[in-house]
């Protein structure tokens, strides 16, 4: 099949085999690959909307026993730079975010074996009680497995306990590249591909929406990126709708052991485009803009993305933060409009949140 | 997806195919089409007509020689007055020195400055240009903008043509495209009323072209201009190129808002940038090149621009250059891009990188000016002295970084503490320090390898040679330093197994080892397990050599005792682990690497770089003064004639690609054997790149 007809097929929703995916990813010119992904995105989401969610990430601890080589955040147990927040501190962060209009919080940290299941369930109950409008989209596969280990319980038991305490959905962090060879190199102490998929499958069966991520640009080959997409697509076939969105982000090599180069803009867009075409069964593709910058985040809207992810509210300078966050959202909305789309605020479940005002007036 | 989403692009494609110049309306259609990919596809097609698969870049130096300016443009964050404390006005000597500060391997010198009454005159520049031509004839001079030439003409009461002629005679090769802004009179009246008008700008460029000086053209987009004004600007350039050909490239300049009166216009968006490149490519059918200048739109967008009509990434700038016009206005781009980065980005985007000069003559990527060429490099910076700091008008966004930099400069940092091995094996690296041939910019303390390992880990040393196995075990805390190591292609002499039977028959036999030999033990264990399928049993012993000689207990012996063993034991009982490794893998073995503590590299990167630099120089001295090194070794540990000659010839000290490959193999094998938790990457830190 010629490259052009393969592109046409993918653009109109035809399923790509692994080999076809690799071929398109390696061979299709950027303009053509982008055009096909954009066409597919317009077909899947015919309105002219681009969604985003007002959210924040609360990194409750940086103590971690997983020691991934690509990570600049973690500290060993006993490190002078290690920290763990108290429940009150976490709640203070949630309060700040809620005041800024956040509808979602991501509570994520290292895998700190000192923290037991009860620490989380109590915290989530407290958050849910005090901030009923905020969805708890929290933890990750590694943290779930860490809890199962320290509690000596099954993954299901942990997930059920967390769900009952108010954690409604599970982010797809920690997927990196779901290929054995790669994980051994960059996250040797993390669970293998099947282990990751297994936790996600169990969460999905319990009715918890999940997202899927990919961290590319560390040590994997281009073919292994497609293998990763294939793993995600297979689980989505098994549990349709289980993943709400796919979020590729690239490895940031500064201050990590692994080092390396940051992915280029060209490569970022190619990954987005092939993800859009390959994941024919997954509704949303998210652009990240905090890492590659708003310019690239905006351009990503033409390479298959229909969502700009979260705003990750900042509170470093508490007095100014309100203004800063408002300006950040205004810039984001301006970029979406400038690209020819309408900014729309959504929540964790992709419901449009008309009750939360845009930062800028509709033109 | 061969069809256009926006069918109006089809008519435009037909015009382009027939070579008909596009109209104002066509330009507006292109700016407004929702079909970004259709636009990119058209622009890429036109780019290929002009330059095929090639994308250009230039090795250049960039200087802003004065920031005193009275033009009063509202979009500018760079200009200051005579009395400003941020005034920077370079003398002729400073300009000449700055140009050669990091060598002479460049093909262009790019200079622009302000309308400075004390610098911008023919009296200042003509002799300087002649001097440049004399000293650096291989570097083309890309000086001034039309606005600066207009200023010189007025101050000398010359016609613009007379001024142009004087500059052309002095050796000017090219003028820069700045000062064009947007040609619209409405725009200029509001934004830059003090600047040369459009007619005069175009006239100066056309005069230059007629006198054999080429030029570039620009447009400042993203402020108050309308799309019509943008397209009209492009058409005016196209017509000027018809009248007097000589424009090489068009460079779209995105407005940067920090610290100027137009800050409410904000930043341009990525999509606006891409549209601008594409429309310029499509409108300017008689311009050969469209430039995506990394400093303006950023490397990420500029690489994409290669699929939206651009075919040039402009210049590397020099490693010590300090561009200040865009940096005053908030660009996040750095000051320098290595040519390797350009080449990698261009190749990744599917094109062929081509090094050029100002007039687009092509050069091999590794071209260098002839060596016998009399180049004055005495302007080079003295080591340890801070670079001259010139900053913009106070709105420069690194205010805090500047404060921090000043604070660091004011307190004298302690010397970095470095280890050295107390054996003879590293004398080729250290003899030059002992002889004061090279000065080491830190403190050196020598001790045995195991102690060096311990001290580095405990933070009692900042950097040190450590065994390669130790580095692998602690790679999370340490940073691998470049350029030097201690390795051996095959035999190493100082790490040997003594055994009365071949290694494959050692199963079940205890092997005597010393406490200090952890790394040698790891290599032996690896070889026994992976090469010979033997699970070794190690027993610690104070003098394994003695026990082997007396009782034939197999022994691992390292260091000077290993060298003794060669003389005392039967040759057939001595197994050199370097040889065993090389027979098995075909690779070199690296026994020691230089590593630094992570916080030293993060906090004192330049100091660590200076130490590595000194080590490299010292090693170069050692390798070219072998007799001195051997004499030093004989003094420390006499071995008799010829020994050290052979010993130092077996060792390798360059941490080159071959050594890195050997080390990576070692780590991979250790990983496979389950002897390491995590397999480290062999990627020496590039200390020239700041993080």
Tab-separated table of N, CA and C in Angstrom, chain A residues 4 7-8 11-12 29-39 42 67-69 74 76 184-186 188-189 218-219 222 250 253-270 291-292 294-296 298-299 302-303 334-335 338-339, chain B residues 1-2 5 34-38 40-41 44 221 254 256 265-275 296-301 303-304 307-308 341 345 348-351 471 475-479 598 601-602 605 664 668 677-683 685 691:
chain	number	residue	atom	x	y	z
A	4	UNK	N	0.634	7.310	0.738
A	4	UNK	CA	-0.493	8.242	0.653
A	4	UNK	C	-1.804	7.537	0.978
A	7	UNK	N	-2.012	6.795	4.634
A	7	UNK	CA	-2.367	8.008	5.374
A	7	UNK	C	-3.853	8.292	5.264
A	8	UNK	N	-4.371	8.131	4.058
A	8	UNK	CA	-5.802	8.375	3.847
A	8	UNK	C	-6.629	7.452	4.714
A	11	UNK	N	-6.394	8.456	8.323
A	11	UNK	CA	-7.070	9.731	8.571
A	11	UNK	C	-8.575	9.544	8.665
A	12	UNK	N	-9.088	8.522	7.994
A	12	UNK	CA	-10.534	8.313	8.017
A	12	UNK	C	-10.909	7.244	9.033
A	29	UNK	N	6.093	12.331	5.552
A	29	UNK	CA	6.590	13.703	5.765
A	29	UNK	C	5.729	14.406	6.825
A	30	UNK	N	6.349	15.315	7.541
A	30	UNK	CA	5.662	15.971	8.649
A	30	UNK	C	4.345	16.613	8.217
A	31	UNK	N	4.373	17.340	7.101
A	31	UNK	CA	3.156	18.026	6.659
A	31	UNK	C	2.010	17.025	6.441
A	32	UNK	N	2.357	15.884	5.836
A	32	UNK	CA	1.314	14.906	5.498
A	32	UNK	C	0.811	14.183	6.751
A	33	UNK	N	1.752	13.804	7.602
A	33	UNK	CA	1.373	13.107	8.834
A	33	UNK	C	0.477	14.015	9.683
A	34	UNK	N	0.886	15.287	9.763
A	34	UNK	CA	0.119	16.259	10.541
A	34	UNK	C	-1.263	16.458	9.947
A	35	UNK	N	-1.336	16.578	8.619
A	35	UNK	CA	-2.630	16.804	7.973
A	35	UNK	C	-3.563	15.637	8.249
A	36	UNK	N	-3.033	14.421	8.180
A	36	UNK	CA	-3.869	13.236	8.418
A	36	UNK	C	-4.362	13.217	9.864
A	37	UNK	N	-3.465	13.492	10.809
A	37	UNK	CA	-3.855	13.462	12.225
A	37	UNK	C	-4.889	14.546	12.511
A	38	UNK	N	-4.695	15.703	11.917
A	38	UNK	CA	-5.622	16.803	12.136
A	38	UNK	C	-6.997	16.466	11.549
A	39	UNK	N	-6.983	15.867	10.388
A	39	UNK	CA	-8.243	15.472	9.751
A	39	UNK	C	-9.003	14.503	10.657
A	42	UNK	N	-10.454	16.256	13.644
A	42	UNK	CA	-11.668	17.025	13.323
A	42	UNK	C	-12.854	16.083	13.136
A	67	UNK	N	13.581	5.138	42.479
A	67	UNK	CA	14.886	5.563	41.911
A	67	UNK	C	14.975	5.468	40.400
A	68	UNK	N	14.068	6.094	39.694
A	68	UNK	CA	14.153	6.051	38.235
A	68	UNK	C	15.260	6.988	37.768
A	69	UNK	N	15.995	6.537	36.746
A	69	UNK	CA	17.162	7.313	36.323
A	69	UNK	C	16.781	8.600	35.599
A	74	UNK	N	12.948	12.851	42.951
A	74	UNK	CA	12.941	12.006	44.137
A	74	UNK	C	14.160	12.229	45.026
A	76	UNK	N	16.192	10.045	48.395
A	76	UNK	CA	16.230	8.787	49.137
A	76	UNK	C	15.624	8.986	50.523
A	184	UNK	N	13.726	-1.616	32.041
A	184	UNK	CA	14.894	-2.101	32.794
A	184	UNK	C	15.968	-1.034	32.850
A	185	UNK	N	16.038	-0.254	31.784
A	185	UNK	CA	17.074	0.760	31.706
A	185	UNK	C	16.742	2.015	32.530
A	186	UNK	N	15.491	2.441	32.477
A	186	UNK	CA	15.190	3.742	33.075
A	186	UNK	C	14.424	3.641	34.386
A	188	UNK	N	14.238	0.507	36.582
A	188	UNK	CA	14.438	-0.918	36.833
A	188	UNK	C	13.592	-1.415	37.991
A	189	UNK	N	13.319	-0.533	38.967
A	189	UNK	CA	12.585	-0.998	40.135
A	189	UNK	C	11.075	-0.833	39.976
A	218	UNK	N	13.797	9.046	25.926
A	218	UNK	CA	14.910	8.671	26.806
A	218	UNK	C	15.803	7.657	26.088
A	219	UNK	N	15.513	6.390	26.236
A	219	UNK	CA	16.424	5.411	25.640
A	219	UNK	C	15.721	4.494	24.652
A	222	UNK	N	12.375	4.230	18.116
A	222	UNK	CA	11.096	4.722	17.598
A	222	UNK	C	10.077	3.594	17.492
A	250	UNK	N	7.534	14.510	26.665
A	250	UNK	CA	8.898	14.069	26.392
A	250	UNK	C	9.775	14.216	27.618
A	253	UNK	N	15.762	16.194	30.269
A	253	UNK	CA	17.001	15.547	30.717
A	253	UNK	C	17.799	16.304	31.762
A	254	UNK	N	17.297	17.412	32.293
A	254	UNK	CA	18.148	18.217	33.159
A	254	UNK	C	18.076	17.747	34.611
A	255	UNK	N	19.220	17.712	35.266
A	255	UNK	CA	19.316	17.295	36.666
A	255	UNK	C	18.926	15.848	36.911
A	256	UNK	N	18.956	15.027	35.903
A	256	UNK	CA	18.668	13.618	36.121
A	256	UNK	C	19.950	12.843	35.925
A	257	UNK	N	19.957	11.630	36.421
A	257	UNK	CA	21.122	10.793	36.200
A	257	UNK	C	21.256	10.438	34.725
A	258	UNK	N	20.140	10.165	34.113
A	258	UNK	CA	20.159	9.634	32.750
A	258	UNK	C	20.702	10.630	31.735
A	259	UNK	N	20.498	11.926	31.994
A	259	UNK	CA	20.929	12.984	31.059
A	259	UNK	C	20.284	12.790	29.681
A	260	UNK	N	21.021	13.147	28.626
A	260	UNK	CA	20.498	12.990	27.277
A	260	UNK	C	20.037	14.307	26.712
A	261	UNK	N	19.321	14.236	25.616
A	261	UNK	CA	18.875	15.428	24.912
A	261	UNK	C	17.362	15.557	25.060
A	262	UNK	N	16.917	16.809	25.003
A	262	UNK	CA	15.477	17.051	25.006
A	262	UNK	C	14.954	16.817	23.591
A	263	UNK	N	13.768	16.218	23.497
A	263	UNK	CA	13.194	15.975	22.173
A	263	UNK	C	12.977	17.301	21.450
A	264	UNK	N	13.085	17.270	20.134
A	264	UNK	CA	12.876	18.490	19.352
A	264	UNK	C	11.388	18.722	19.141
A	265	UNK	N	11.058	19.897	18.630
A	265	UNK	CA	9.675	20.216	18.314
A	265	UNK	C	9.144	19.304	17.226
A	266	UNK	N	9.996	19.028	16.273
A	266	UNK	CA	9.630	18.163	15.152
A	266	UNK	C	9.199	16.792	15.667
A	267	UNK	N	10.022	16.227	16.559
A	267	UNK	CA	9.738	14.884	17.061
A	267	UNK	C	8.470	14.888	17.917
A	268	UNK	N	8.297	15.929	18.711
A	268	UNK	CA	7.106	16.010	19.553
A	268	UNK	C	5.836	15.934	18.697
A	269	UNK	N	5.825	16.710	17.620
A	269	UNK	CA	4.631	16.732	16.777
A	269	UNK	C	4.424	15.400	16.060
A	270	UNK	N	5.498	14.777	15.667
A	270	UNK	CA	5.352	13.475	15.001
A	270	UNK	C	4.750	12.448	15.964
A	291	UNK	N	5.798	22.092	29.418
A	291	UNK	CA	7.176	21.728	29.096
A	291	UNK	C	7.620	22.297	27.755
A	292	UNK	N	6.944	21.988	26.655
A	292	UNK	CA	7.457	22.503	25.381
A	292	UNK	C	7.141	23.978	25.161
A	294	UNK	N	4.119	27.325	25.334
A	294	UNK	CA	2.786	27.581	24.784
A	294	UNK	C	2.798	27.585	23.258
A	295	UNK	N	3.929	28.043	22.656
A	295	UNK	CA	3.981	28.040	21.187
A	295	UNK	C	3.798	26.632	20.649
A	296	UNK	N	4.553	25.674	21.214
A	296	UNK	CA	4.444	24.300	20.739
A	296	UNK	C	3.099	23.703	21.128
A	298	UNK	N	0.315	25.170	21.326
A	298	UNK	CA	-0.693	25.648	20.375
A	298	UNK	C	-0.571	24.928	19.035
A	299	UNK	N	0.654	24.809	18.555
A	299	UNK	CA	0.859	24.128	17.267
A	299	UNK	C	0.352	22.691	17.349
A	302	UNK	N	-2.856	21.272	15.879
A	302	UNK	CA	-2.979	20.903	14.467
A	302	UNK	C	-2.356	19.529	14.201
A	303	UNK	N	-1.912	18.868	15.237
A	303	UNK	CA	-1.278	17.555	15.053
A	303	UNK	C	-2.011	16.480	15.847
A	334	UNK	N	-6.093	32.578	24.741
A	334	UNK	CA	-5.744	33.381	23.572
A	334	UNK	C	-5.061	32.496	22.518
A	335	UNK	N	-4.200	31.620	22.955
A	335	UNK	CA	-3.522	30.721	22.014
A	335	UNK	C	-4.525	29.805	21.328
A	338	UNK	N	-6.448	31.933	18.864
A	338	UNK	CA	-5.593	32.343	17.758
A	338	UNK	C	-5.411	31.200	16.761
A	339	UNK	N	-5.492	29.969	17.250
A	339	UNK	CA	-5.366	28.810	16.365
A	339	UNK	C	-6.693	28.500	15.675
B	1	UNK	N	-4.095	12.043	2.512
B	1	UNK	CA	-4.589	13.412	2.729
B	1	UNK	C	-3.943	14.349	1.729
B	2	UNK	N	-4.108	14.024	0.464
B	2	UNK	CA	-3.450	14.834	-0.547
B	2	UNK	C	-4.264	16.067	-0.895
B	5	UNK	N	-7.706	20.904	2.829
B	5	UNK	CA	-8.924	21.116	3.604
B	5	UNK	C	-9.603	22.395	3.140
B	34	UNK	N	-7.669	28.323	7.472
B	34	UNK	CA	-7.612	27.417	8.627
B	34	UNK	C	-6.761	26.178	8.328
B	35	UNK	N	-6.405	26.004	7.056
B	35	UNK	CA	-5.696	24.786	6.647
B	35	UNK	C	-4.192	24.983	6.818
B	36	UNK	N	-3.762	24.897	8.061
B	36	UNK	CA	-2.349	25.142	8.349
B	36	UNK	C	-1.455	24.155	7.601
B	37	UNK	N	-1.898	22.900	7.514
B	37	UNK	CA	-1.057	21.908	6.843
B	37	UNK	C	-1.000	22.148	5.338
B	38	UNK	N	-2.129	22.611	4.755
B	38	UNK	CA	-2.114	22.958	3.333
B	38	UNK	C	-1.102	24.066	3.080
B	40	UNK	N	1.508	24.771	4.923
B	40	UNK	CA	2.849	24.223	5.102
B	40	UNK	C	3.285	23.423	3.895
B	41	UNK	N	2.337	22.690	3.325
B	41	UNK	CA	2.656	21.856	2.170
B	41	UNK	C	3.062	22.729	0.976
B	44	UNK	N	6.494	24.248	1.683
B	44	UNK	CA	7.571	23.264	1.574
B	44	UNK	C	7.894	22.997	0.103
B	221	UNK	N	7.044	41.483	13.033
B	221	UNK	CA	5.604	41.203	13.056
B	221	UNK	C	5.134	40.917	14.481
B	254	UNK	N	9.891	38.059	15.059
B	254	UNK	CA	8.718	38.105	15.943
B	254	UNK	C	8.948	39.147	17.029
B	256	UNK	N	9.049	40.853	20.559
B	256	UNK	CA	9.235	40.380	21.939
B	256	UNK	C	8.810	41.503	22.883
B	265	UNK	N	1.110	44.157	23.456
B	265	UNK	CA	0.871	43.321	22.270
B	265	UNK	C	1.132	41.848	22.574
B	266	UNK	N	1.902	41.566	23.604
B	266	UNK	CA	2.157	40.167	23.978
B	266	UNK	C	3.086	39.465	23.004
B	267	UNK	N	3.274	38.174	23.261
B	267	UNK	CA	4.141	37.362	22.414
B	267	UNK	C	3.373	36.894	21.198
B	268	UNK	N	4.080	36.640	20.114
B	268	UNK	CA	3.421	35.993	18.972
B	268	UNK	C	3.176	34.540	19.355
B	269	UNK	N	2.174	33.916	18.725
B	269	UNK	CA	1.925	32.503	19.024
B	269	UNK	C	2.677	31.637	18.018
B	270	UNK	N	2.785	30.360	18.332
B	270	UNK	CA	3.504	29.434	17.457
B	270	UNK	C	2.875	29.355	16.072
B	271	UNK	N	1.545	29.338	16.050
B	271	UNK	CA	0.864	29.234	14.757
B	271	UNK	C	1.095	30.499	13.933
B	272	UNK	N	1.084	31.667	14.602
B	272	UNK	CA	1.396	32.913	13.866
B	272	UNK	C	2.792	32.845	13.262
B	273	UNK	N	3.744	32.321	14.038
B	273	UNK	CA	5.112	32.219	13.532
B	273	UNK	C	5.159	31.338	12.278
B	274	UNK	N	4.532	30.170	12.363
B	274	UNK	CA	4.589	29.250	11.229
B	274	UNK	C	3.921	29.862	9.994
B	275	UNK	N	2.786	30.525	10.214
B	275	UNK	CA	2.110	31.182	9.073
B	275	UNK	C	3.011	32.230	8.433
B	296	UNK	N	15.042	34.171	17.650
B	296	UNK	CA	13.780	34.916	17.618
B	296	UNK	C	12.597	34.030	17.977
B	297	UNK	N	12.408	32.945	17.225
B	297	UNK	CA	11.224	32.117	17.487
B	297	UNK	C	11.547	30.909	18.347
B	298	UNK	N	12.805	30.691	18.667
B	298	UNK	CA	13.174	29.523	19.469
B	298	UNK	C	13.516	28.339	18.578
B	299	UNK	N	14.409	27.484	19.061
B	299	UNK	CA	14.876	26.364	18.227
B	299	UNK	C	13.749	25.419	17.825
B	300	UNK	N	12.798	25.210	18.744
B	300	UNK	CA	11.738	24.238	18.454
B	300	UNK	C	10.904	24.704	17.275
B	301	UNK	N	10.434	25.957	17.349
B	301	UNK	CA	9.599	26.476	16.263
B	301	UNK	C	10.437	26.603	14.983
B	303	UNK	N	12.905	24.790	13.942
B	303	UNK	CA	13.054	23.506	13.256
B	303	UNK	C	11.776	23.173	12.475
B	304	UNK	N	10.621	23.449	13.082
B	304	UNK	CA	9.352	23.215	12.382
B	304	UNK	C	9.225	24.092	11.157
B	307	UNK	N	9.596	23.022	7.701
B	307	UNK	CA	8.479	22.417	6.966
B	307	UNK	C	7.396	23.455	6.671
B	308	UNK	N	7.731	24.706	6.880
B	308	UNK	CA	6.824	25.809	6.554
B	308	UNK	C	7.570	26.861	5.739
B	341	UNK	N	24.354	20.968	16.890
B	341	UNK	CA	22.922	20.989	17.201
B	341	UNK	C	22.126	21.340	15.947
B	345	UNK	N	19.390	18.875	14.195
B	345	UNK	CA	17.985	19.275	14.029
B	345	UNK	C	17.592	19.263	12.548
B	348	UNK	N	17.333	15.657	11.423
B	348	UNK	CA	16.134	15.030	11.979
B	348	UNK	C	14.887	15.453	11.200
B	349	UNK	N	14.889	16.716	10.771
B	349	UNK	CA	13.729	17.211	10.034
B	349	UNK	C	13.735	16.725	8.587
B	350	UNK	N	14.721	15.917	8.224
B	350	UNK	CA	14.717	15.301	6.906
B	350	UNK	C	15.469	16.076	5.846
B	351	UNK	N	16.330	16.990	6.242
B	351	UNK	CA	17.071	17.774	5.261
B	351	UNK	C	18.579	17.570	5.412
B	471	UNK	N	32.190	3.592	40.281
B	471	UNK	CA	31.330	4.596	39.653
B	471	UNK	C	29.963	3.978	39.328
B	475	UNK	N	26.500	5.625	40.564
B	475	UNK	CA	26.335	6.603	39.495
B	475	UNK	C	25.235	7.615	39.786
B	476	UNK	N	24.332	7.289	40.698
B	476	UNK	CA	23.263	8.253	40.965
B	476	UNK	C	23.783	9.486	41.688
B	477	UNK	N	24.861	9.309	42.456
B	477	UNK	CA	25.390	10.446	43.200
B	477	UNK	C	26.512	11.158	42.463
B	478	UNK	N	27.060	10.498	41.434
B	478	UNK	CA	28.275	11.022	40.803
B	478	UNK	C	28.030	11.402	39.356
B	479	UNK	N	28.922	12.237	38.831
B	479	UNK	CA	28.843	12.636	37.426
B	479	UNK	C	30.133	12.174	36.756
B	598	UNK	N	27.839	15.173	42.260
B	598	UNK	CA	26.800	15.848	41.489
B	598	UNK	C	26.646	17.315	41.881
B	601	UNK	N	29.194	19.574	40.293
B	601	UNK	CA	28.944	19.870	38.877
B	601	UNK	C	27.783	20.851	38.752
B	602	UNK	N	26.793	20.694	39.629
B	602	UNK	CA	25.647	21.592	39.519
B	602	UNK	C	25.977	22.992	40.027
B	605	UNK	N	30.018	24.371	38.111
B	605	UNK	CA	30.258	23.752	36.815
B	605	UNK	C	31.535	24.265	36.152
B	664	UNK	N	30.936	0.715	28.409
B	664	UNK	CA	29.499	0.411	28.305
B	664	UNK	C	29.301	-1.101	28.261
B	668	UNK	N	27.171	-3.361	30.798
B	668	UNK	CA	26.098	-4.236	30.314
B	668	UNK	C	26.294	-5.654	30.833
B	677	UNK	N	22.547	-3.088	40.350
B	677	UNK	CA	21.113	-2.841	40.457
B	677	UNK	C	20.590	-2.159	39.211
B	678	UNK	N	21.296	-1.112	38.815
B	678	UNK	CA	20.868	-0.363	37.650
B	678	UNK	C	22.093	-0.157	36.772
B	679	UNK	N	21.926	-0.350	35.486
B	679	UNK	CA	23.052	-0.244	34.567
B	679	UNK	C	23.244	1.212	34.183
B	680	UNK	N	24.394	1.796	34.495
B	680	UNK	CA	24.568	3.210	34.164
B	680	UNK	C	24.832	3.425	32.684
B	681	UNK	N	24.480	4.587	32.225
B	681	UNK	CA	24.828	4.989	30.867
B	681	UNK	C	26.230	5.534	30.857
B	682	UNK	N	26.966	5.246	29.804
B	682	UNK	CA	28.305	5.813	29.697
B	682	UNK	C	28.176	7.065	28.866
B	683	UNK	N	27.981	8.170	29.542
B	683	UNK	CA	27.799	9.420	28.825
B	683	UNK	C	28.509	10.498	29.614
B	685	UNK	N	29.834	13.838	31.040
B	685	UNK	CA	29.185	15.148	31.097
B	685	UNK	C	29.862	16.101	30.122
B	691	UNK	N	23.874	24.256	32.054
B	691	UNK	CA	22.530	23.702	32.287
B	691	UNK	C	21.676	24.713	33.010
